[in-house]
Coordinates of N, CA, C and O in Angstrom, one line a residue:
X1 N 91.3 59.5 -2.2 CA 90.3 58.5 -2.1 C 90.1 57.8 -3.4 O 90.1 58.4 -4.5
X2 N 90.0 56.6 -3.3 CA 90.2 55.8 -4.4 C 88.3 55.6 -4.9 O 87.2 55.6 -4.3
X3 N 88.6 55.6 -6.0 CA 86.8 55.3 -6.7 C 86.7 53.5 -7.1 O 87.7 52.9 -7.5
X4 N 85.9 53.2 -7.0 CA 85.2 51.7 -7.5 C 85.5 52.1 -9.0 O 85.2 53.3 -9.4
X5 N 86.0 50.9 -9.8 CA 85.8 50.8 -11.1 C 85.1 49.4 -11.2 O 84.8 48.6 -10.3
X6 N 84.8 49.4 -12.8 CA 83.9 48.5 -13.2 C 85.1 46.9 -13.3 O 84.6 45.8 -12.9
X7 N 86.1 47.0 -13.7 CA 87.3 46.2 -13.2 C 87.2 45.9 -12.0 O 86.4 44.9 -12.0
X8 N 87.4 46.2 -11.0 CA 87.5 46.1 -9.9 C 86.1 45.0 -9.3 O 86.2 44.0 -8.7
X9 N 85.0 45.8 -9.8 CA 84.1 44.9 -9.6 C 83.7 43.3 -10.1 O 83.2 42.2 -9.6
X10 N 84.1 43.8 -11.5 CA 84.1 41.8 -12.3 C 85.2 40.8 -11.6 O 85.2 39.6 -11.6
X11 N 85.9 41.5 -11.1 CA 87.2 40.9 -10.5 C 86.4 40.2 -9.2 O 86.3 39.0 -9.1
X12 N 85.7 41.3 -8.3 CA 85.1 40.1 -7.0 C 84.4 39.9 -7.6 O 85.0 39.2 -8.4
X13 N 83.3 40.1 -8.1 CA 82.4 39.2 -8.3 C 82.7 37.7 -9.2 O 82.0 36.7 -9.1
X14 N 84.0 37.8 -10.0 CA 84.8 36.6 -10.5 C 84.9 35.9 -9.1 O 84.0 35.0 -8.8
X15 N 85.6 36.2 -8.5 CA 86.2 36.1 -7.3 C 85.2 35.3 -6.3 O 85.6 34.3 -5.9
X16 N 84.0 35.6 -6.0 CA 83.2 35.3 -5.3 C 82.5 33.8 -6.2 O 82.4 32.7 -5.8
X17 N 82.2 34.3 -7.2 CA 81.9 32.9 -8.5 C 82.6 31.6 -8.2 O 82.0 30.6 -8.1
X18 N 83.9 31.8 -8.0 CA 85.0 30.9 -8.0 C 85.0 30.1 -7.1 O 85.1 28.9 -7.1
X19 N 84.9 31.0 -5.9 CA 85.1 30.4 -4.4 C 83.7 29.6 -4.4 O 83.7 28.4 -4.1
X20 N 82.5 30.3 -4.9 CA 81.3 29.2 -4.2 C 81.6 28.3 -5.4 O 82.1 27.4 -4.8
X21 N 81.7 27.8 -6.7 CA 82.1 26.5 -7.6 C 83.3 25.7 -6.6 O 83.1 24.5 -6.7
X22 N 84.3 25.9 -5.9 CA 85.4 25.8 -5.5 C 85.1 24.9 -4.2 O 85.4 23.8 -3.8
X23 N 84.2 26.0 -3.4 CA 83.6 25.3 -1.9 C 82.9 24.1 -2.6 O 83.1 22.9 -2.4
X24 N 82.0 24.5 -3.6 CA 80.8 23.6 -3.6 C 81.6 22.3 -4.3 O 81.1 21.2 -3.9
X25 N 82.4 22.2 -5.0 CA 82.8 20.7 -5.6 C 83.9 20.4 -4.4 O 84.1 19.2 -4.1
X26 N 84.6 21.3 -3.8 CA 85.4 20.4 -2.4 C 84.3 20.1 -1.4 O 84.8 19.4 -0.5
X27 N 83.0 20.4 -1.3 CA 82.0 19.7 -0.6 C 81.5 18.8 -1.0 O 80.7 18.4 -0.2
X28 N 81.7 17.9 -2.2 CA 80.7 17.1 -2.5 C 81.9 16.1 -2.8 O 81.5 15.2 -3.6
X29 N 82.7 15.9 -2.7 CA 84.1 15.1 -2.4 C 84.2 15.2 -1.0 O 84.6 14.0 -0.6
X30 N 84.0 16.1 0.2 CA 84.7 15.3 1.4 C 84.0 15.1 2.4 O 84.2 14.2 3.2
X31 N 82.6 16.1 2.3 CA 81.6 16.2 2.9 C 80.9 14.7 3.3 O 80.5 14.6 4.4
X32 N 80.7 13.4 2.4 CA 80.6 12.5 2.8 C 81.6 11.6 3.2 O 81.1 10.8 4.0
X33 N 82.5 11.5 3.0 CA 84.0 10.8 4.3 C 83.4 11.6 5.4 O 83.1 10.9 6.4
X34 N 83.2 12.7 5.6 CA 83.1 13.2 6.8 C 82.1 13.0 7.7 O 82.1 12.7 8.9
X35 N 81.2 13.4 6.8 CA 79.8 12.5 7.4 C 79.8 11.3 8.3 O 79.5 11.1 9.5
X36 N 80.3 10.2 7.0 CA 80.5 8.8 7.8 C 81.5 8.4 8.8 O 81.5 7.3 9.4
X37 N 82.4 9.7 9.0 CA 83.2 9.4 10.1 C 82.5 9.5 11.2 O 82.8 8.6 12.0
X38 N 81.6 10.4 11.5 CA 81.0 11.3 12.1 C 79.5 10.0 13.1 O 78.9 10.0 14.2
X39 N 79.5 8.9 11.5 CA 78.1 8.8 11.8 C 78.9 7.5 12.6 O 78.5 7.2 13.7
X40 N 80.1 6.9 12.2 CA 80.8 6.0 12.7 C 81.4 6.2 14.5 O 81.8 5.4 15.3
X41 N 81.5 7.3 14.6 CA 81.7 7.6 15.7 C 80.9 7.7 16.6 O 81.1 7.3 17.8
X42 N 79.8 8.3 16.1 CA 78.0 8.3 17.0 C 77.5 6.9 17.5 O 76.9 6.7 18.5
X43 N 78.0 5.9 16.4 CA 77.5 4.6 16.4 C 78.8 3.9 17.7 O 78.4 3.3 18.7
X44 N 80.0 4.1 17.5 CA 80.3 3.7 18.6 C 80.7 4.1 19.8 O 81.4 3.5 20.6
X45 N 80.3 4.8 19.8 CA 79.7 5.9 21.5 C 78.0 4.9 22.3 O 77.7 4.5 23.4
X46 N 77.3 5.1 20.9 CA 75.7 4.8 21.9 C 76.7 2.8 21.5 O 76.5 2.4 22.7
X47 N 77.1 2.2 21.2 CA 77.3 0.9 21.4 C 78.0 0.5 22.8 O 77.6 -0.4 23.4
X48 N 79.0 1.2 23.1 CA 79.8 1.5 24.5 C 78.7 2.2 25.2 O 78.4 1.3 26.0
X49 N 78.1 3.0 25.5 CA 77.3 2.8 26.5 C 76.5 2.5 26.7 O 75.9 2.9 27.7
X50 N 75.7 1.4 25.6 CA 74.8 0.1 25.8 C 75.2 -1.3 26.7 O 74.7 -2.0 27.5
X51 N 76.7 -1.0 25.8 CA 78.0 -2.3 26.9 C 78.0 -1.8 28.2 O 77.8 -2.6 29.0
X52 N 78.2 -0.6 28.7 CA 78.4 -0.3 29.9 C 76.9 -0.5 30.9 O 77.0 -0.7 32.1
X53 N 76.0 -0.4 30.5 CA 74.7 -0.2 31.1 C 74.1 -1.6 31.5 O 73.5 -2.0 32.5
X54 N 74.6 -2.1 30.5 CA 74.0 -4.0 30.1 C 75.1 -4.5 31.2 O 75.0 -5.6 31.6
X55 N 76.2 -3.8 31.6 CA 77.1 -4.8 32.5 C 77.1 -4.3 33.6 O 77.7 -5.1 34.4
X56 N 76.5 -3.1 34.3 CA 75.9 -3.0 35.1 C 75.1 -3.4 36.2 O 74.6 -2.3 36.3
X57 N 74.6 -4.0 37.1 CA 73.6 -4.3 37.3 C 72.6 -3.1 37.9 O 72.9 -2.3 38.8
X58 N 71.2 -3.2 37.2 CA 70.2 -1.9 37.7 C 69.9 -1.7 39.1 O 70.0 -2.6 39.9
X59 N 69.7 -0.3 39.2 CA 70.0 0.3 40.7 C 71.2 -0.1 42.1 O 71.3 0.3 43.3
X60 N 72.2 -1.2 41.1 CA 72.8 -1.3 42.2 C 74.2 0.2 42.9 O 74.8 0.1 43.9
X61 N 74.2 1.1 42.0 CA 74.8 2.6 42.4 C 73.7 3.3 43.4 O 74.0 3.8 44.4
X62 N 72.6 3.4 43.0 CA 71.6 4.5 43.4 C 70.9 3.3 44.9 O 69.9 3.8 45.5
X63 N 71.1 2.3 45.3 CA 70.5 2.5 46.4 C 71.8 2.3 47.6 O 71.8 2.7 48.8
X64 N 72.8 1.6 47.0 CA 74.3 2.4 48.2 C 74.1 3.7 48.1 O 74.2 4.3 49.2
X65 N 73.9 4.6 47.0 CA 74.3 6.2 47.1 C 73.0 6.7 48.2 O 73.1 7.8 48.8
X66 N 72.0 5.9 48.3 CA 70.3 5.9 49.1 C 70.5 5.8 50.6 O 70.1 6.5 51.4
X67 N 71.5 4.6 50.7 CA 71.4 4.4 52.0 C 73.1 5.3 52.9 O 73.1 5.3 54.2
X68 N 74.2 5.8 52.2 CA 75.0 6.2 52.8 C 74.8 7.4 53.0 O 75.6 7.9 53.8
X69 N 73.6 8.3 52.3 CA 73.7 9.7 52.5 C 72.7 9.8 53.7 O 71.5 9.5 53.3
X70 N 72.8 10.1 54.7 CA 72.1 10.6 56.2 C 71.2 11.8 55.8 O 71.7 12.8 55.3
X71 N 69.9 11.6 56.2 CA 69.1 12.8 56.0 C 69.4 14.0 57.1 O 69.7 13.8 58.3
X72 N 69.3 15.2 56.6 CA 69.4 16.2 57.2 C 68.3 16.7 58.3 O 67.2 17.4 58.0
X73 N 68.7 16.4 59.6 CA 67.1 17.1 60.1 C 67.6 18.8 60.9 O 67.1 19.1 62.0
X74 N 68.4 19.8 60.2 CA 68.5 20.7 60.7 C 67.0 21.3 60.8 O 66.0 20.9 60.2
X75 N 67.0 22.4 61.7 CA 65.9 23.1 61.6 C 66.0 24.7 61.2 O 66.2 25.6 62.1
X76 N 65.9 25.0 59.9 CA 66.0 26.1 58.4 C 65.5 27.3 59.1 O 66.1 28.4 59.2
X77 N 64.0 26.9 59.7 CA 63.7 28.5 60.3 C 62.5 28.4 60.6 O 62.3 27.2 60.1
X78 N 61.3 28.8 61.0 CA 59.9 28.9 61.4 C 58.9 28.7 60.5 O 59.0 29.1 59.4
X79 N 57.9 28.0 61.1 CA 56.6 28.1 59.6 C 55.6 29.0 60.4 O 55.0 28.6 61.4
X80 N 55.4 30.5 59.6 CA 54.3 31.2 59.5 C 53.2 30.9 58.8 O 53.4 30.9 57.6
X81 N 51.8 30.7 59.2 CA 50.8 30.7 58.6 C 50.2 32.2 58.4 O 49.9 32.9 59.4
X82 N 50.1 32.4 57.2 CA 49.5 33.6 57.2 C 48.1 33.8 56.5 O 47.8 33.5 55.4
X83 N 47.0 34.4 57.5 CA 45.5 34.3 57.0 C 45.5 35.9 56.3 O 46.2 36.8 56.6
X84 N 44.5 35.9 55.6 CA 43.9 36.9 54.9 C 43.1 37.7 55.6 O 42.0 37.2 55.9
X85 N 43.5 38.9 55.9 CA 42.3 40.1 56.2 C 41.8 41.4 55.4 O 42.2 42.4 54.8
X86 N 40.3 40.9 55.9 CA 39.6 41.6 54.9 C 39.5 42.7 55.5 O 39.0 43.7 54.9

C-alpha cells in the first residue's frame, strides 16, 4: 500500500493551480466568440420566424384544420347521478 507524501501533494495541488489559471485565461479569449456566435444565432432563428409568421396569413391553418375534423358523437358510456345519503 502506497502512503501520501508531502511531494505528491504539492504536485496536485500545482496541478489543480494550473488547470484553474489555464481554464480561466482560455475562458476569457473564447468564451466571448462564443457567446456572440450563440447570440447571432438566437437572433437569426426569432428573425426567420417573424418572416414566417408575417407571411402567413392569421388563422388561415386553424380554421381548414376547424372545419375538416368531424366531431365525434360516439357514445363513451352512461351518466350516473349520484346523491348523498345521510
Amino acid at each position: 500500500m502506497d502512503t501520501a507524501s508531502f511531494n505528491g501533494l504539492l504536485r496536485t495541488l500545482m496541478y489543480i493551480i494550473l488547470f484553474y489559471y489555464a481554464f480561466k485565461f482560455l475562458a476569457r479569449l473564447f468564451l466571448p466568440v462564443i457567446l456572440k456566435k450563440v447570440v447571432e444565432k438566437a437572433s437569426e432563428n426569432m428573425r426567420n420566424q417573424q418572416s414566417a409568421y408575417q407571411q402567413t396569413p392569421p388563422n388561415s391553418a386553424t380554421q381548414s384544420e376547424v372545419k375538416s375534423k368531424p366531431k365525434s358523437t360516439q357514445k363513451v358510456g352512461e351518466y350516473i347521478d349520484f346523491e348523498e345519503v345521510d
